[in-house]
Coordinates of C-alpha atoms in Angstrom, one line a residue:
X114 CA -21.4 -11.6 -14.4
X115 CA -24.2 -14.0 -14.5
X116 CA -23.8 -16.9 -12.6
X117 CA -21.5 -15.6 -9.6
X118 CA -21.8 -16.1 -6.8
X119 CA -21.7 -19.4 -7.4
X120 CA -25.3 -22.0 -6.5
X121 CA -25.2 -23.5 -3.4
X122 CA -25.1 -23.4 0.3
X123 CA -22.5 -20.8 1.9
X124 CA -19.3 -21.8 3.6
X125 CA -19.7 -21.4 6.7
X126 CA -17.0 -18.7 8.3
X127 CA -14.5 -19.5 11.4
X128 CA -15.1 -16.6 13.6
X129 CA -12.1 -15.1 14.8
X130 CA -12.8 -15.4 18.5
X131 CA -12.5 -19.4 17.4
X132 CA -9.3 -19.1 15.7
X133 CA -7.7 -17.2 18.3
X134 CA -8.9 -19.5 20.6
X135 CA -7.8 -22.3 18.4
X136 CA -4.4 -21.3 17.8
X137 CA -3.9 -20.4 21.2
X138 CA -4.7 -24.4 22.5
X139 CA -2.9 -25.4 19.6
X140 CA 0.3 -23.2 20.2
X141 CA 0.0 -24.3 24.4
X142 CA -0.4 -27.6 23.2
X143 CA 2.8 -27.8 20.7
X144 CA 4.7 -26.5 23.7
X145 CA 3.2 -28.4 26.9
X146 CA 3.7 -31.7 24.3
X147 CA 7.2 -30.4 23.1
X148 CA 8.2 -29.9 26.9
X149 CA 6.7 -33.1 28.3
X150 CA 8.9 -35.1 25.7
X151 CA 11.7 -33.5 26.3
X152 CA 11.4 -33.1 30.2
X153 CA 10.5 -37.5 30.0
X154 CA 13.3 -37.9 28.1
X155 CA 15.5 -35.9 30.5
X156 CA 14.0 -37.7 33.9
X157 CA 14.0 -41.1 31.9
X158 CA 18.0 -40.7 31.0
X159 CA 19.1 -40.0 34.6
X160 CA 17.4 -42.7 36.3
X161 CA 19.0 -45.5 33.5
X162 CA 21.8 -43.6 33.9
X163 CA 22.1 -43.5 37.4
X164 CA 20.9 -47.1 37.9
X165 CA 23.4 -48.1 35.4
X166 CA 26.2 -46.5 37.2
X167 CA 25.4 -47.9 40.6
X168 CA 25.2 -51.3 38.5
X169 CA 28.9 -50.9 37.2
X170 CA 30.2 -49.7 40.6
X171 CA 29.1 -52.6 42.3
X172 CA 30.6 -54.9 40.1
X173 CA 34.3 -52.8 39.5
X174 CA 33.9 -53.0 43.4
X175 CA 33.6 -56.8 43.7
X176 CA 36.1 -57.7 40.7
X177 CA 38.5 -55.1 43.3
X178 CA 37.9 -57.0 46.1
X179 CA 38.5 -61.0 44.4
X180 CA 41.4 -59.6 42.9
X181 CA 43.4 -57.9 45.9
X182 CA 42.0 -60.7 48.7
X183 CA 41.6 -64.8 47.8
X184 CA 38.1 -65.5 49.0
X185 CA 36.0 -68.4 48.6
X186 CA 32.4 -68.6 48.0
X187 CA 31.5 -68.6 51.4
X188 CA 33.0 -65.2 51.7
X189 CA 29.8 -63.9 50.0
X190 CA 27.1 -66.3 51.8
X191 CA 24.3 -63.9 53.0
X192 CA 24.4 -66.6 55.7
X193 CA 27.1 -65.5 56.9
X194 CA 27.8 -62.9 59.0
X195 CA 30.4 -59.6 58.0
X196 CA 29.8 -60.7 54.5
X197 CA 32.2 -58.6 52.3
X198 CA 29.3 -57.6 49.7
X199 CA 27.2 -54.6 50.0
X200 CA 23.7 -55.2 48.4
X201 CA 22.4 -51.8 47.1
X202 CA 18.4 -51.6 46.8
X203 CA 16.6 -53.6 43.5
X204 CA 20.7 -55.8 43.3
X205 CA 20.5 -59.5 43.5
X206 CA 23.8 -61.4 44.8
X207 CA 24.0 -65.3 43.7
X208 CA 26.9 -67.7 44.7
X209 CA 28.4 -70.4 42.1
X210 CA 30.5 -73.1 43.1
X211 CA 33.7 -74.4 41.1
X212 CA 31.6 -76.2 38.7
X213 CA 29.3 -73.5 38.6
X214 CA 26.7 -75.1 40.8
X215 CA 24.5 -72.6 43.1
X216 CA 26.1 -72.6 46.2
X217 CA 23.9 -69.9 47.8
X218 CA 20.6 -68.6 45.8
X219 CA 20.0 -64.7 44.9
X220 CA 16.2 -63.9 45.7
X221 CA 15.2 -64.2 42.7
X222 CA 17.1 -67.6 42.2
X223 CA 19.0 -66.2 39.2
X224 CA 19.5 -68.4 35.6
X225 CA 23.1 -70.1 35.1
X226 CA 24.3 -70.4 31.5
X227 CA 27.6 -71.9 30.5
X228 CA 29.6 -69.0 30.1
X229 CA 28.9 -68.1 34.0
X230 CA 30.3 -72.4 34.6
X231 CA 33.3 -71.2 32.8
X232 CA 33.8 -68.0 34.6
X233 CA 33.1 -69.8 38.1
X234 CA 36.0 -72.5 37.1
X235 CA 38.4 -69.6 35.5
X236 CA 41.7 -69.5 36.9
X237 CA 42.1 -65.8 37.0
X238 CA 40.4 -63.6 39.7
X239 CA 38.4 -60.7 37.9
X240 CA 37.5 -62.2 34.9
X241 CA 33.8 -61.0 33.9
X242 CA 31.1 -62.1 31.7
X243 CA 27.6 -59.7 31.3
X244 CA 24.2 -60.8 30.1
X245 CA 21.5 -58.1 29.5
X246 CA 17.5 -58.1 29.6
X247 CA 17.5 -61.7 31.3
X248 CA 14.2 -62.3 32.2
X249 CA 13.3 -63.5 35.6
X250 CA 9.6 -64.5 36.5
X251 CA 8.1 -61.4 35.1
X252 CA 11.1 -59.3 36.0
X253 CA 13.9 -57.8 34.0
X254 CA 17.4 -58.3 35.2
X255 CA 20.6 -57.7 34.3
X256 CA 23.5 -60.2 35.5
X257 CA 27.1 -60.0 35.8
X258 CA 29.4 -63.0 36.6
X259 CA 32.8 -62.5 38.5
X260 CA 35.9 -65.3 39.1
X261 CA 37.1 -65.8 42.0
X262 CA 40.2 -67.0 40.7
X263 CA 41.6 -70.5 41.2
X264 CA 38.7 -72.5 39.7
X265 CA 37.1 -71.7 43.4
X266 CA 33.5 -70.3 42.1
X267 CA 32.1 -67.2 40.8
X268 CA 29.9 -64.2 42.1
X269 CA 27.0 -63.6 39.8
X270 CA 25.1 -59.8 41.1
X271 CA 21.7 -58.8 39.1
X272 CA 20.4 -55.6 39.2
X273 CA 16.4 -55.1 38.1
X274 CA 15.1 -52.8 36.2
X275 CA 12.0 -53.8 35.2
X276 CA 10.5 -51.3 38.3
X277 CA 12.6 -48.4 37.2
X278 CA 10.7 -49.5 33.4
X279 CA 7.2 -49.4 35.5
X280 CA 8.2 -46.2 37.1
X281 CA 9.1 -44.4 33.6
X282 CA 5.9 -45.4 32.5
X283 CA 4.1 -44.4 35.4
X284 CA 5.9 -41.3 35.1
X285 CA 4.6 -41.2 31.3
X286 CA 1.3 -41.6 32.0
X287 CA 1.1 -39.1 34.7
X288 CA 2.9 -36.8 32.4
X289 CA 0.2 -37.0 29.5
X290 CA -2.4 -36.5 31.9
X291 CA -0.9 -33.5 32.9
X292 CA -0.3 -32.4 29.3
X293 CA -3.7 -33.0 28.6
X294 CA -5.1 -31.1 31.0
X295 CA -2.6 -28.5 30.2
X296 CA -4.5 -28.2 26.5
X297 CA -7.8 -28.7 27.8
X298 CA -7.1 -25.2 30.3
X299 CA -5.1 -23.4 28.1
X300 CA -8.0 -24.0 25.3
X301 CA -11.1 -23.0 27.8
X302 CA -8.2 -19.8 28.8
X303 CA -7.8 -18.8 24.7
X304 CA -11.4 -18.8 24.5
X305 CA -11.7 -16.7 27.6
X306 CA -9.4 -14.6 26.6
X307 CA -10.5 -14.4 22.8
X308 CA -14.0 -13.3 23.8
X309 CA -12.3 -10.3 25.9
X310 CA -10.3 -9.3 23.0
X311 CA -12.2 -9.5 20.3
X312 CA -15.1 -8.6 22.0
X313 CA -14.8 -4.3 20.3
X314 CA -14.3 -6.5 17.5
X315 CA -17.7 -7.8 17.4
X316 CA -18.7 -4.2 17.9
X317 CA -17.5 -2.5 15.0
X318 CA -18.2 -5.8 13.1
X319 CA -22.4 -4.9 14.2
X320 CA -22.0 -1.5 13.4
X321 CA -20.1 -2.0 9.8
X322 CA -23.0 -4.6 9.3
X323 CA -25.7 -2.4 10.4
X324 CA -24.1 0.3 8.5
X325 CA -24.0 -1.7 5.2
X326 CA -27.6 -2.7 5.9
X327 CA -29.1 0.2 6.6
X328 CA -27.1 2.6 5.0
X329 CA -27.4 5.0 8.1
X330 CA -23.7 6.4 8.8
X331 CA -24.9 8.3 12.3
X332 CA -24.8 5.0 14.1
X333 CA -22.6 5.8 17.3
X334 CA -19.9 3.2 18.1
X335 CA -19.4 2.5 21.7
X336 CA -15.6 1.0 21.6
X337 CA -13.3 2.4 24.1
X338 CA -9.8 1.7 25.2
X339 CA -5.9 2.7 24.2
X340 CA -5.0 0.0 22.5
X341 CA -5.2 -0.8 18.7
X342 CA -8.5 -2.1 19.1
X343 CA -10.0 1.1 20.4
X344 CA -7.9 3.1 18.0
X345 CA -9.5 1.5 15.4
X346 CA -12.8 2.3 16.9
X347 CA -12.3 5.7 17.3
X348 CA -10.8 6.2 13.8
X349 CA -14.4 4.3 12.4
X350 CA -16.4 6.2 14.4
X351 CA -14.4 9.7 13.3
X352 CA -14.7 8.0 9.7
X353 CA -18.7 7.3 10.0
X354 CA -18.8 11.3 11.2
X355 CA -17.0 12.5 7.9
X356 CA -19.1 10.2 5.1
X357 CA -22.3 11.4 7.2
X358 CA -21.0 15.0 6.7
X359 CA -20.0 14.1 3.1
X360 CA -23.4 12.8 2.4
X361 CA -25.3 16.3 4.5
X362 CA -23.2 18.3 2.4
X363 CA -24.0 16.6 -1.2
X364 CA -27.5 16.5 0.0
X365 CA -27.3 20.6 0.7
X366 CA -25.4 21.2 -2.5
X367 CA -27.9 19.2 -4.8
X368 CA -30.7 21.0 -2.9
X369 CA -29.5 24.7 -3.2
X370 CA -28.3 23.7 -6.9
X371 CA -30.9 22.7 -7.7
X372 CA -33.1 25.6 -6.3
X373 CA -31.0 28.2 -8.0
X374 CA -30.9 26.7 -11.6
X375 CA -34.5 27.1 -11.3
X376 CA -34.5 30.8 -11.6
X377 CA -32.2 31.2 -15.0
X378 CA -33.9 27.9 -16.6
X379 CA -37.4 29.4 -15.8
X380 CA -36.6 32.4 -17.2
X381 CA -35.0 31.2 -20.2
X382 CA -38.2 29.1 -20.9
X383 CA -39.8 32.3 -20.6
X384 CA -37.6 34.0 -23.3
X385 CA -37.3 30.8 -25.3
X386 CA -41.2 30.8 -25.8
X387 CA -41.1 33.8 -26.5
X388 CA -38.9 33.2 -29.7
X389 CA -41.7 31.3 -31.2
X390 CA -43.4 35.2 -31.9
X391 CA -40.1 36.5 -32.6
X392 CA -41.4 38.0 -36.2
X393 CA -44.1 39.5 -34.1
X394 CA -42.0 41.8 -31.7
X395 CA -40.6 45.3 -32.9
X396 CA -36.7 45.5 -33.5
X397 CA -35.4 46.8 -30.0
X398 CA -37.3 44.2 -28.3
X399 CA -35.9 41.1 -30.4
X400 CA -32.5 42.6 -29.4
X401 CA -33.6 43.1 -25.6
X402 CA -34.5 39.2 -26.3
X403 CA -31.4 37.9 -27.9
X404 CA -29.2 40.0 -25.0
X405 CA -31.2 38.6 -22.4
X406 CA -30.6 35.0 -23.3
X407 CA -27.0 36.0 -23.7
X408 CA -26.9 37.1 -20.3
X409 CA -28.9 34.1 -18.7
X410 CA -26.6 31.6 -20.7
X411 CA -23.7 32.8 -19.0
X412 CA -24.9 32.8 -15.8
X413 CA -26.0 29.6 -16.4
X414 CA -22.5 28.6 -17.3
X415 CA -20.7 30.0 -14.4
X416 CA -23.7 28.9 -12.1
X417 CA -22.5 25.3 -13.5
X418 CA -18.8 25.7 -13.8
X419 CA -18.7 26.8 -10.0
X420 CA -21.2 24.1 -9.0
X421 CA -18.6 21.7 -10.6
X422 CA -15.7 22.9 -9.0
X423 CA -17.2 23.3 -5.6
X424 CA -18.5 19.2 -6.3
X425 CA -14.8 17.9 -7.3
X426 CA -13.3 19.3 -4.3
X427 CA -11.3 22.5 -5.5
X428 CA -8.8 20.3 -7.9
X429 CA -8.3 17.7 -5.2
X430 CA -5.8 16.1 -7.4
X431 CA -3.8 19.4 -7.9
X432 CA -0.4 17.8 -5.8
X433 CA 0.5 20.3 -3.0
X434 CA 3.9 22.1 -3.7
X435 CA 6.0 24.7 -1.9
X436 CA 4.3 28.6 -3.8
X437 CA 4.9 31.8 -3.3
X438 CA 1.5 33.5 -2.5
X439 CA 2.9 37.0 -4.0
X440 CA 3.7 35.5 -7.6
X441 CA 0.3 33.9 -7.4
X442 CA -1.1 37.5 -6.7
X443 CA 0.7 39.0 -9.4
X444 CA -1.0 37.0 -12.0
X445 CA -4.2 37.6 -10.6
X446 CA -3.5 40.9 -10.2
X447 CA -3.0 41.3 -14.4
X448 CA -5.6 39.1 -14.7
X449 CA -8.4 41.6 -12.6
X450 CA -6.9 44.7 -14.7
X451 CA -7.9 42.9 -18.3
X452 CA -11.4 41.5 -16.5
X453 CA -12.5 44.5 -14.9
X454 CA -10.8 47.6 -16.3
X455 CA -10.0 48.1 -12.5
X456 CA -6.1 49.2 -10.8
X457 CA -5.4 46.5 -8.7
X458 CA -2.2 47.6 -6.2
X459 CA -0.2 44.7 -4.4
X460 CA 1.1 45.3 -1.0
X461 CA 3.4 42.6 0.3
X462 CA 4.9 42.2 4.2
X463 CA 7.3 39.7 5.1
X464 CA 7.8 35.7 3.3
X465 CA 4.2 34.5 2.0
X466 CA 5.8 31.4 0.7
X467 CA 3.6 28.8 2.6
X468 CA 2.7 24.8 1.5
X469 CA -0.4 24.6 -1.1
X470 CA -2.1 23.9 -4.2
X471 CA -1.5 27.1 -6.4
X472 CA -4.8 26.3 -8.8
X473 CA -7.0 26.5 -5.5
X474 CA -5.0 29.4 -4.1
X475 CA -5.8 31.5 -6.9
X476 CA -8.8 31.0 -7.8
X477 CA -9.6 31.8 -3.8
X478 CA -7.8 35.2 -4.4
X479 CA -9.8 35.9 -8.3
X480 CA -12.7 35.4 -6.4
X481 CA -11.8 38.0 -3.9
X482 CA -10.5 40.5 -6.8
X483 CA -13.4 39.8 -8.7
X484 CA -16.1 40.4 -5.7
X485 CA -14.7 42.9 -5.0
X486 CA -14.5 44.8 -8.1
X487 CA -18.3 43.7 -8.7
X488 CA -19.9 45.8 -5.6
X489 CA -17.7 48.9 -6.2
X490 CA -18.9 48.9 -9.4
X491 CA -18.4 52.9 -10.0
X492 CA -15.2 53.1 -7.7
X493 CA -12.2 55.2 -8.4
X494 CA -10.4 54.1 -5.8
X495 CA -7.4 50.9 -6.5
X496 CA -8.4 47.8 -5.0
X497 CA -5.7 46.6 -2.7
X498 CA -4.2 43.3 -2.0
X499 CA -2.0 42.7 1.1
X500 CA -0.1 39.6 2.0
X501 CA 1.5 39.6 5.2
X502 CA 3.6 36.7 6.6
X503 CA 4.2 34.9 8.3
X504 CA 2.6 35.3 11.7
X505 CA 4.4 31.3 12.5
X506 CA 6.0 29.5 10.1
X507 CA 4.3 28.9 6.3
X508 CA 1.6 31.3 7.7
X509 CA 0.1 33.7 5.3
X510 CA -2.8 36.5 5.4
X511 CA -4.5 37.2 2.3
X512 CA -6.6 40.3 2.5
X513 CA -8.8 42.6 -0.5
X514 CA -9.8 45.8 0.3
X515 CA -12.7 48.0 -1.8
X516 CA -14.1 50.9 -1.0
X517 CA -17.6 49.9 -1.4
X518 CA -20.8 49.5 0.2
X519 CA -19.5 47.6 3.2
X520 CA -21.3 44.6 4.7
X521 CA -24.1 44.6 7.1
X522 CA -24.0 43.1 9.9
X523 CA -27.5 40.6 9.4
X524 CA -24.9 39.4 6.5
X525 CA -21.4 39.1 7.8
X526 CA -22.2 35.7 9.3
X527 CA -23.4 34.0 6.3
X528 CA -21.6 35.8 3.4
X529 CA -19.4 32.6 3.5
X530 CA -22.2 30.2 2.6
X531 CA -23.0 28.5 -0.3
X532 CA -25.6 30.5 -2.4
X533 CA -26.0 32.8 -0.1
X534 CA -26.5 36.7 -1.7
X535 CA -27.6 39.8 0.3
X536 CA -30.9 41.3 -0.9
X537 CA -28.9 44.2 -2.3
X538 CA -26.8 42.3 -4.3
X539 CA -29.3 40.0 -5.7
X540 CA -30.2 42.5 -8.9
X541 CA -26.1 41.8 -9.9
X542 CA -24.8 39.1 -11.7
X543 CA -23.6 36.1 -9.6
X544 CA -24.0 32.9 -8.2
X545 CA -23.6 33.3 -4.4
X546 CA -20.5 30.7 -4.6
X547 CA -17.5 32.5 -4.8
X548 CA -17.1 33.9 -1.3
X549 CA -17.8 29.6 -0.4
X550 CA -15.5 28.6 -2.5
X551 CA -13.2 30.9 -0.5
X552 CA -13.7 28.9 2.7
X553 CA -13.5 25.9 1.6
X554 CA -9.8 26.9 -0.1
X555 CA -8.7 28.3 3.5
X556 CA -10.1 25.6 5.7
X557 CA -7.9 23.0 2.8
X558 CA -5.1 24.8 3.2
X559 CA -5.4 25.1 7.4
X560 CA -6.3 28.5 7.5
X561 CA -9.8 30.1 7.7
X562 CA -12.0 33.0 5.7
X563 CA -12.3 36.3 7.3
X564 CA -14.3 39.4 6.9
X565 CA -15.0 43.0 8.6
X566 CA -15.3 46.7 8.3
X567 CA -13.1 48.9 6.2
X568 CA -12.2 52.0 8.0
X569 CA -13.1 54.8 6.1
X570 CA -15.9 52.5 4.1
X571 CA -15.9 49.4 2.3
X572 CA -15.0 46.3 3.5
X573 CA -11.8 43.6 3.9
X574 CA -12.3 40.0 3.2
X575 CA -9.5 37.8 2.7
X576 CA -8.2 34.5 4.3
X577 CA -5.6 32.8 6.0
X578 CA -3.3 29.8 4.9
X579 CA -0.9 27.6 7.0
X580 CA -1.0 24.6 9.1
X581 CA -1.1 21.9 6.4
X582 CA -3.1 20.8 3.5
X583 CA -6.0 19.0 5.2
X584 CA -7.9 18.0 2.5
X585 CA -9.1 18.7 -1.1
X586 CA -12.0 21.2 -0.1
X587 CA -12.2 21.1 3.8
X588 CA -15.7 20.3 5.0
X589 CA -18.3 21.8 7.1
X590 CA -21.5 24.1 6.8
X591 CA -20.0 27.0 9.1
X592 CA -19.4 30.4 7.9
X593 CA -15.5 30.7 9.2
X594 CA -16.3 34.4 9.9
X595 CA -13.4 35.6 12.4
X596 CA -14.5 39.0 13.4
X597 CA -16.0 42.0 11.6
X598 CA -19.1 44.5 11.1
X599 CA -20.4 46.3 8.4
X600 CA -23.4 47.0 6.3
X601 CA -24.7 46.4 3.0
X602 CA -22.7 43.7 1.3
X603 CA -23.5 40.2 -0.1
X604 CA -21.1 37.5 -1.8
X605 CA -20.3 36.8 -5.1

């Protein structure tokens, strides 16, 4: 779509290591700031608290003590000595006369409104009158006024507060501070710790850069560890190996493809240039013609059908169900008998039910049937297929037994490779796949391809199945030979 992206400079991307680091400061920092209000708030409530309640116990005590004992101003004269009131720390004791003159001045000298004249020439001992935030020089005070009783003079006590204030602010500021140095740690921490962390990260970010870049899926990644992070390394690393084998083996199959459809297309330009002189050549020759390009089309066609199927993966699609290898056998047992002419006998040991795909499974065992009906060309003898299961659990052998040349031993390890044929076989019709395809079924289905001497002549090559559907076609370049000698065989 033209015009996208669009024009115009590139956001710039947050790096996770700053996020993390980020979030963790702000996370520390919503905590530290949601603990330093509440812990204030806490310290702040039991110092009012508690300065409040020494506040109201002095006073209760003093309107007790004018109301059990008659006592004159002079009683509470900090002239005199004994005085009857205790003065607790930051409390301030003034002495009013019967007309509410100051008999003996508090330190502060503390203000006198009416309501403390009336109290001091109240005839009733006790009676109390409360003034709040009264401000004294540059201190705050508060002031309660007590009777004496009998119009004799009241007892005014003021507490301050105004230090506890300047404390709780003192307190506040110390307690931001701290807070703020609480953030400033806990972000320098979070970007400590987010460099340590993310640190693989940056690691497998370089190498999914580089691979993207240079498009070179052999670069090693050096991440180690238990934990997620090296998990995830490992599994990038193990998923670098498996598109580098992908790509090896597409790069193979092309090659070999495209060096065997050379041969048939070559000679079928041969035989196709030759149909310009057609009206020139005698009768049995046109038909030697016409038959050869018969023949070359087909193996042309099967040369492409297989090349197909080996490319899509064996049906990778083809959902894996529970199948009974014997019933599978069965039809490729009527199957061989119309192809080939040939008596196929079925031989089967014990449960070969196992887990699979039944398309890939059979065409496995066709392949086996049809290879080896192709080198015992001129047999008499049945070909033979034994199942035999399971040796554990969903285990199955698959074996196919001829009676014909056998399979030398410079072949037996590569009979399994793609395009492989023996130089005996390489006069009959074939593409050298079959006997592949074959491994790559097994190795799908968790088993492996197998191949040896036939006692008595002629050869065994089968597979086994179990273990688990690992993939669509398995992978790999080896020949999955498990024992076996022999001479004079090739694949199909």
């Amino acid at each position: 779509m033209r015009g996208w992206p669009p024009a115009g400079p590139r956001p710039r991307l947050v790096s996770l290591r700053t996020t993390f680091a980020v979030s963790f400061a702000a996370v520390t920092a919503a905590v530290t700031i949601l603990v330093g209000i509440l812990s204030y708030g806490s310290a702040a409530r039991l110092v009012r608290v508690d300065q409040q309640s020494v506040f109201t116990q002095v006073v209760q005590d003093v309107r007790d003590e004018v109301r059990q004992h008659e006592m004159v101003p002079e009683d509470f004269s900090s002239s005199r000595p004994g005085h009857d009131l205790v003065r607790p720390a930051r409390t301030d004791v003034q002495v009013l006369g019967a007309r509410g003159q100051i008999v003996d001045h508090g330190s502060p000298a503390l203000p006198v409104t009416a309501r403390d004249r009336a109290v001091a020439s109240a005839g009733a001992a006790g009676r109390l009158v409360q003034h709040k935030d009264v401000r004294v020089g540059e201190d705050l005070f508060r002031i309660a006024t007590v009777s004496l009783g009998d119009g004799k003079g009241a007892v005014q006590v003021a507490q301050e507060f105004s230090d506890t204030e300047d404390l709780l602010r003192a307190l506040q500021q110390r307690t931001l501070i701290l807070m703020s140095a609480v953030v400033v740690a806990a972000g320098l921490f979070g970007w400590w710790l987010a460099r340590r962390i993310t640190r693989r990260l940056v690691i497998l970010t370089s190498a999914a850069e580089d691979v993207a870049r240079t498009r070179q899926l052999g670069i090693e990644v050096p991440v180690t560890g238990l934990d997620e992070v090296g998990r995830l390394g490992r599994a990038f690393d193990r998923m670098l190996g498996r598109l580098a084998q992908s790509e090896e083996d597409q790069r193979r199959l092309v090659q070999d493809a495209g060096h065997e459809l050379r041969t048939p297309l070559t000679s079928l330009r041969t035989n196709i240039s030759l149909l310009r002189r057609i009206d020139e050549l005698p009768p049995a020759t046109r038909e030697d013609l016409v038959a050869d390009l018969g023949q070359e089309a087909r193996e042309l066609t099967d040369l492409v059908n297989e090349l197909v199927d080996l490319a899509a993966g064996q049906s990778d699609s083809e959902p894996p169900q529970q199948v009974d290898l014997a019933d599978i056998a069965e039809e490729v047992l009527g199957l061989a008998k119309r192809r080939t002419g040939r008596e196929v006998v079925l031989r089967v040991s014990g449960d070969t039910r196992t887990d699979g795909r039944p398309g890939m499974l059979q065409r496995a065992l066709s392949n086996l049937v049809e290879n080896a009906a192709k080198f015992d060309r001129d047999g008499t003898a049945p070909i033979e297929i034994n199942l035999t299961g399971p040796a554990r659990p969903g285990t199955v052998r698959v074996e196919v037994l001829d009676r014909g040349p056998g399979i030398a031993e410079g072949d037996l390890i590569r009979i399994f490779d793609r395009f492989y044929r023996a130089a005996d076989a390489r006069s009959l019709p074939g593409s050298g796949l079959g006997l592949s395809i074959v491994r790559e079924v097994a190795m799908a289905h968790g088993g492996a391809p197998f191949a040896f001497r036939r006692e008595g002549g002629g050869a065994v090559i089968g597979f086994t199945v179990g273990g688990g559907i690992v993939g669509g076609s398995g992978s790999g370049s080896g020949s999955g030979i498990v024992g076996g000698s022999g001479r004079g065989r090739g694949a199909v």
